[in-house]
Amino acid sequence: MSASADVHPLRESRFDWGRVVLNVFLPIAGVIVALLIGAIFLLLLKADPLAAYAAMARGAVGTTFGLTQTLVKATPLLLVGLGICIAFRANMINIGGEGQIIAGAIMATWFPLTFHSAPGWLLIPSTMLAGFMAGAMWGFVPGILKARLNVNEILSTVMMNAIALQLMNLLLQGPLMDPAAVKQGTFLAQSAQLPHQVWLARLVPRTLLHSGAIVALVFAGLVYLFLWRTTIGYAIRAVGLNPDASRYAGINVSTAQALSMTLAGGFAGLAGVVEVIGVQHRLLEGLTSGYGFTGIVAALLGGLHPLGLIPASILFGGLLVGADTMQRAVQVPSALITAILGLVVLFVSGAALWSRKWAARRMTFQHPESEKSSP
Amino acid sequence: MSGIFSIAVVTGILNTMMGLATPFLYAALGETFAQKSGVVNLGVDGIMLISAYAAFYVALISGNLWLGVLAAAIVGLGMGLIMSFVSVTLKAEQGVSGIGLYMFGLGMSSLLFKVTIGTVKTVVGFPQVKVPLLGDIPVIGPIFFRDSLPVYGAFLLVPIAWWVLERTTLGLKIKAVGQNPAAADSVGISVDGIRYFSVCLGAILAGLAGASLSISQLNLFQDNLTAGQGFIAVALVYFGGWSPFGVLAGALLFSVVNSFQLWMQVLGAKIPSSVAVMLPYLLTIAALTVTVNRVRQPAALNKPFERGES
Amino acid sequence: MKRVLIVVAVLFAAAGMLFAGGSTEKASGPAMAAAKPFKIAVVMPSATTDAAFSQSMWSALQSIQKEMGGESKLELKYSENMYNVPDAAAAIRDYASQGFNIVIAHGSQYGSSVQEIAKDFPEVTFAWGTDVNTFGMPNVYAYTAAAEQGGYVNGVLAAKLSKSKKVGVTGPVEVGDAKTYIDGFVQGVQATDKSIAISKTWTGSFSDVALMAAAAKTQIANGADILTGSSQSVVGSIGAAKDNGSVLWFGTQADQASLAPALVVASQVYDWTAMLKDIIAKHKAGTLGGITYTLTLANGGLKIAYNPGYKLAADVKAAGDAAIKGITDGSIKVNP
């Protein structure tokens, strides 16, 4: 796969099995260390760690329902993570996921409510497309601001997140509020229920698992093909690895950056769509559930690779589902769960060091006369 | 909307702005140090939360506000050490480790609050202190010189931070490490050491930001007290172009617009409340599009340093 | 990468097999032998310490537990901060399958979850609020609070007490019982004294205490001498009133007198205990659902808790009591 040209912005190493193994087991090791520390907290709270973690494992994968819940949570993690992957490959940090999910969710509510007589086979794909575009727009703004005006994307996405949240509030307080709730005088912060034909099919009866999971899997494959088998994808990766060399090679760096943020927004928006038409069947407060941030964690767990994201999002989804089951079983405050998950993220992000050291050592060993390895 | 620009209203807007800007100033100035040395710390909100809890709890049981401030600083330092260890020594992906720190701080603060206090209580926080002479100047006095000590501290911190960064060797080292760690390393500056220092300093200041909320401005602690202000503080560092005075400008802009929109609502302006609440965020982005951003970020920002790697 | 997938899948399957000790969903029988405790579980969207919505339900449950004789007679379990609806659905389903007699879904967003899950557990009572819809199902109770009623009474009291003739409202988002409470408050003020100016500020967040405090400060700076508001972040407004020292506060959802003992005039308190006891009794008698409960001043679900620490003038209290009586006997109609 490696080219021999001297000024080549990308040099792929041969497929490194050791690195792959490390990339899989290190995160798991990080998770285990964090859970061990969590066990100390559990003991301090007079809860039984063994019972707690048994409940966690059982909750995530020990029952049919638990397993489907894991996949239900993995779906938006995967979609958001795919977007994060694309952005990260162009060296852009997208923490605007929350706002982009909301943008997609708003569109996924307004669109079917407006075109409520369209048949399902038309309404579902067009809603997904509309939601993707809405999210893409929410990612495009920070992207173009970075590309044209050098506005840092962390700054613009933090602002866009808040704006999206207020936009949703605005709509839920007024035009999108459920007419039934208004009539009954409850004024709940939710939209009318979406027409049945746009609801995603449930894959397993009496669970929440919906066909959005399959959509997410398909997109994971498509994103892989996009990044590794198309010129645009190549440009995005090149810009991330070596912007100066890419520029020299004729790639428009700012366009690639803006595009990557736009696509990242689109996938986060798609996550919002899928949550609305697959799970909630209406727009309501709190539907982002922090996926805009946890999607970033999933992306890292997956090695920033679209296919690696699949097991990573399932693992992380299982962790989230299992943590809730644990809370129910031993009745610890939910805040402990958040703290333990934070430790998981800290440890897993720290564990990546060893994988990088391994990769660096292998590269210098195999290519003693090569240029310095890229970080 | 008549009377929106009467003296009383303008004074009120600016006075509210001072209080709103205080936590942003502490946290953003701290983050400026961290980022100048090359480390992005997205966990600032989590540090603010757990330090706010620590300050509140210590003040509650001891009755001494300064002990509370000390507690906040110590807890902030602890969180800073965690972040430094993971991001500098273990060279983690900083965006992600920051989020982990945030979740940890958020969870621990709520957990400790629930277990040790359990219900919302209040303390008597830092009182308003009038600066002699200056506080009596008409108009200006009531706005700027009748606040609490933490507010004064935040604003005094701006020139101090500037002075440290621009006029001391420490500041030079911090900037060098953030601009060109390899070169700094080669002249004997400990890159990791300086980064540890900057991140911890930033975390201590974030801790003070938390304390300014729980024992000065709001005088209580509740779950998720900061409601995301830490993230805005990080964003303000970019807005300010990594300069303390730029950060001040950003914090003031954001806070004054926030204060203004509240006044607009109180005076009965006919715009939807959600749009009013959006204004500070919209205007911050607008301000950026208008002021062309020539400042380049520290070249080594968000890049862990390994000797032998470029 | 495919092999990575397989490795992880195998790991998960192994973990699952290790721990999947027969804990599949089992239908539970109704509460049998007298020795077994009655079991109630509650799923809430915010923390039990939120000084508002969730805390009011949790403290009601705890006081009932005490009355019934403690843990051995009434087992309580909770899940808090369940703002993610699928997570809440998993919790509701989990508790139902563990044999809980009553599962309380204390959040209006849990409606569709309750609708789906209740079908699968016909012997479990599901109580869902705040809403009025029982979906026509025999094992679902719905409950809501007519917050506008207490809002009206507070409004009457506020109108009588305001010297500056300016009253401020600091609210989160204009939805749900925040909206209905404040709408009732406005009606109460206007019915008592039309010359009073009411200013409303909405902060756009249920948790941003700093912004709520700033909103309250702004109201005070504008001349308001009475404040009210809703949501857990309203502790910020109360703090601002305290800082000022002479601004009075009216609360809702919980008794907020302890937060500012000299300044809180009265709070509308949600008392779920009567409703909960009724649901427990009905469940034991075999009626598992089908009724909508509304907390009102008339049935004692809503109480106006006058703060003993604040000296309320006799004629003002009389006006407040008259308002309560009027709403109770129907002569005063408050629109939500």
Short mmCIF file of C-alpha atoms in Angstrom, two decimals, chain A residues 64-244:
data_model
loop_
_atom_site.label_atom_id
_atom_site.label_comp_id
_atom_site.label_asym_id
_atom_site.label_seq_id
_atom_site.Cartn_x
_atom_site.Cartn_y
_atom_site.Cartn_z
CA THR A 64 -32.25 -10.65 25.33
CA PHE A 65 -33.66 -7.33 26.31
CA GLY A 66 -30.35 -6.15 27.68
CA LEU A 67 -28.56 -7.15 24.52
CA THR A 68 -31.05 -5.27 22.37
CA GLN A 69 -30.71 -2.24 24.65
CA THR A 70 -26.96 -2.38 24.12
CA LEU A 71 -27.52 -2.30 20.39
CA VAL A 72 -30.10 0.47 20.72
CA LYS A 73 -27.53 2.62 22.50
CA ALA A 74 -24.76 1.53 20.15
CA THR A 75 -26.62 2.84 17.12
CA PRO A 76 -26.40 6.58 17.81
CA LEU A 77 -22.89 6.08 19.22
CA LEU A 78 -21.87 4.47 15.97
CA LEU A 79 -23.41 7.18 13.82
CA VAL A 80 -21.99 10.06 15.81
CA GLY A 81 -18.69 8.24 16.01
CA LEU A 82 -18.54 7.84 12.23
CA GLY A 83 -18.82 11.58 11.90
CA ILE A 84 -16.17 12.11 14.56
CA CYS A 85 -13.93 9.69 12.68
CA ILE A 86 -14.20 11.66 9.48
CA ALA A 87 -13.56 14.95 11.27
CA PHE A 88 -10.65 13.58 13.27
CA ARG A 89 -9.07 12.22 10.10
CA ALA A 90 -8.88 15.80 8.89
CA ASN A 91 -7.53 16.81 12.30
CA MET A 92 -10.73 18.59 13.30
CA ILE A 93 -12.22 18.10 16.74
CA ASN A 94 -15.98 18.04 16.48
CA ILE A 95 -17.59 18.62 19.85
CA GLY A 96 -20.69 19.99 18.18
CA GLY A 97 -22.39 16.60 18.16
CA GLU A 98 -25.08 17.63 20.62
CA GLY A 99 -26.23 20.53 18.47
CA GLN A 100 -26.00 18.52 15.25
CA ILE A 101 -28.06 15.71 16.74
CA ILE A 102 -30.70 18.26 17.72
CA ALA A 103 -30.69 19.76 14.23
CA GLY A 104 -31.27 16.35 12.70
CA ALA A 105 -33.93 15.51 15.27
CA ILE A 106 -35.83 18.75 14.67
CA MET A 107 -35.83 18.08 10.95
CA ALA A 108 -36.85 14.47 11.54
CA THR A 109 -39.86 15.75 13.44
CA TRP A 110 -40.94 18.62 11.25
CA PHE A 111 -40.53 16.73 7.98
CA PRO A 112 -42.82 13.74 8.66
CA LEU A 113 -45.34 15.93 10.47
CA THR A 114 -45.52 18.14 7.41
CA PHE A 115 -45.58 15.38 4.82
CA HIS A 116 -47.68 13.10 6.92
CA SER A 117 -49.55 11.53 4.04
CA ALA A 118 -46.51 10.28 2.18
CA PRO A 119 -46.05 6.51 2.15
CA GLY A 120 -43.47 4.97 4.45
CA TRP A 121 -41.09 3.70 1.76
CA LEU A 122 -40.73 7.31 0.59
CA LEU A 123 -41.02 9.10 3.88
CA ILE A 124 -38.37 7.20 5.81
CA PRO A 125 -35.46 7.67 3.39
CA SER A 126 -36.40 11.26 2.66
CA THR A 127 -36.63 12.05 6.37
CA MET A 128 -33.22 10.51 6.87
CA LEU A 129 -31.82 12.56 4.05
CA ALA A 130 -33.44 15.74 5.33
CA GLY A 131 -32.14 15.09 8.83
CA PHE A 132 -28.67 14.35 7.53
CA MET A 133 -28.70 17.65 5.64
CA ALA A 134 -29.89 19.53 8.72
CA GLY A 135 -27.07 18.09 10.79
CA ALA A 136 -24.65 18.71 7.95
CA MET A 137 -25.64 22.35 7.93
CA TRP A 138 -24.97 22.50 11.65
CA GLY A 139 -21.53 21.11 11.01
CA PHE A 140 -20.96 23.21 7.94
CA VAL A 141 -21.13 26.48 9.86
CA PRO A 142 -18.17 25.71 12.14
CA GLY A 143 -16.44 24.07 9.19
CA ILE A 144 -16.65 27.06 6.90
CA LEU A 145 -15.82 29.45 9.73
CA LYS A 146 -12.63 27.49 10.30
CA ALA A 147 -11.83 27.22 6.62
CA ARG A 148 -12.42 30.83 5.66
CA LEU A 149 -11.95 32.79 8.85
CA ASN A 150 -9.74 30.54 10.95
CA VAL A 151 -12.33 30.45 13.72
CA ASN A 152 -11.43 27.57 15.98
CA GLU A 153 -13.95 24.77 15.72
CA ILE A 154 -14.11 24.12 19.46
CA LEU A 155 -15.33 27.65 19.96
CA SER A 156 -17.88 27.63 17.18
CA THR A 157 -19.27 24.22 18.01
CA VAL A 158 -19.76 25.07 21.68
CA MET A 159 -21.77 28.10 20.57
CA MET A 160 -23.72 26.13 17.97
CA ASN A 161 -24.63 23.51 20.58
CA ALA A 162 -26.24 26.13 22.79
CA ILE A 163 -28.01 27.74 19.85
CA ALA A 164 -29.45 24.41 18.74
CA LEU A 165 -30.73 23.67 22.22
CA GLN A 166 -32.52 27.02 22.40
CA LEU A 167 -33.91 26.49 18.92
CA MET A 168 -35.40 23.21 20.05
CA ASN A 169 -36.83 24.92 23.14
CA LEU A 170 -38.32 27.60 20.95
CA LEU A 171 -40.01 25.08 18.72
CA LEU A 172 -41.21 22.85 21.53
CA GLN A 173 -42.66 25.79 23.43
CA GLY A 174 -44.64 26.88 20.41
CA PRO A 175 -45.08 25.61 16.87
CA LEU A 176 -44.03 22.03 17.49
CA MET A 177 -45.73 21.50 20.84
CA ASP A 178 -48.08 18.53 20.80
CA PRO A 179 -51.58 19.88 20.15
CA ALA A 180 -52.95 17.14 22.37
CA ALA A 181 -50.83 18.33 25.27
CA VAL A 182 -52.05 21.87 24.70
CA LYS A 183 -55.66 20.76 24.68
CA GLN A 184 -55.27 18.78 27.86
CA GLY A 185 -53.53 21.67 29.52
CA THR A 186 -50.37 19.77 30.30
CA PHE A 187 -48.13 21.73 27.88
CA LEU A 188 -45.49 19.05 27.83
CA ALA A 189 -42.15 19.75 26.18
CA GLN A 190 -42.69 17.30 23.35
CA SER A 191 -43.94 17.26 19.81
CA ALA A 192 -46.92 15.41 18.47
CA GLN A 193 -46.31 11.75 17.87
CA LEU A 194 -44.98 11.12 14.39
CA PRO A 195 -47.15 9.39 11.79
CA HIS A 196 -46.83 5.63 12.07
CA GLN A 197 -45.45 5.04 8.63
CA VAL A 198 -42.22 6.84 9.43
CA TRP A 199 -41.52 4.74 12.50
CA LEU A 200 -38.55 2.47 11.96
CA ALA A 201 -39.38 -1.21 12.11
CA ARG A 202 -38.65 -3.02 15.35
CA LEU A 203 -36.26 -5.88 14.78
CA VAL A 204 -37.05 -7.86 17.90
CA PRO A 205 -40.58 -7.79 19.30
CA ARG A 206 -41.07 -6.23 22.73
CA THR A 207 -37.71 -4.51 22.58
CA LEU A 208 -36.62 -1.12 21.39
CA LEU A 209 -34.17 -2.42 18.78
CA HIS A 210 -35.01 -0.83 15.46
CA SER A 211 -33.80 -1.00 11.88
CA GLY A 212 -31.71 2.10 12.44
CA ALA A 213 -29.07 -0.26 13.77
CA ILE A 214 -28.77 -1.84 10.35
CA VAL A 215 -28.66 1.58 8.72
CA ALA A 216 -25.78 2.50 11.01
CA LEU A 217 -23.90 -0.69 10.15
CA VAL A 218 -24.32 -0.06 6.46
CA PHE A 219 -23.04 3.47 6.84
CA ALA A 220 -20.02 2.22 8.75
CA GLY A 221 -19.08 0.22 5.71
CA LEU A 222 -19.81 3.11 3.39
CA VAL A 223 -17.70 5.51 5.42
CA TYR A 224 -14.84 3.04 5.32
CA LEU A 225 -15.09 2.88 1.55
CA PHE A 226 -15.38 6.64 1.38
CA LEU A 227 -12.27 7.30 3.43
CA TRP A 228 -10.08 4.63 1.90
CA ARG A 229 -11.37 4.18 -1.61
CA THR A 230 -12.31 7.59 -2.89
CA THR A 231 -10.18 10.59 -3.79
CA ILE A 232 -12.13 12.89 -1.51
CA GLY A 233 -11.66 10.54 1.40
CA TYR A 234 -8.00 10.34 0.61
CA ALA A 235 -7.78 14.11 0.60
CA ILE A 236 -9.40 14.30 4.02
CA ARG A 237 -6.96 11.81 5.49
CA ALA A 238 -4.03 13.49 3.83
CA VAL A 239 -4.96 16.85 5.26
CA GLY A 240 -5.14 15.35 8.71
CA LEU A 241 -1.78 13.64 8.53
CA ASN A 242 0.22 16.36 6.88
CA PRO A 243 -1.52 19.57 5.85
CA ASP A 244 1.58 21.19 4.41
#
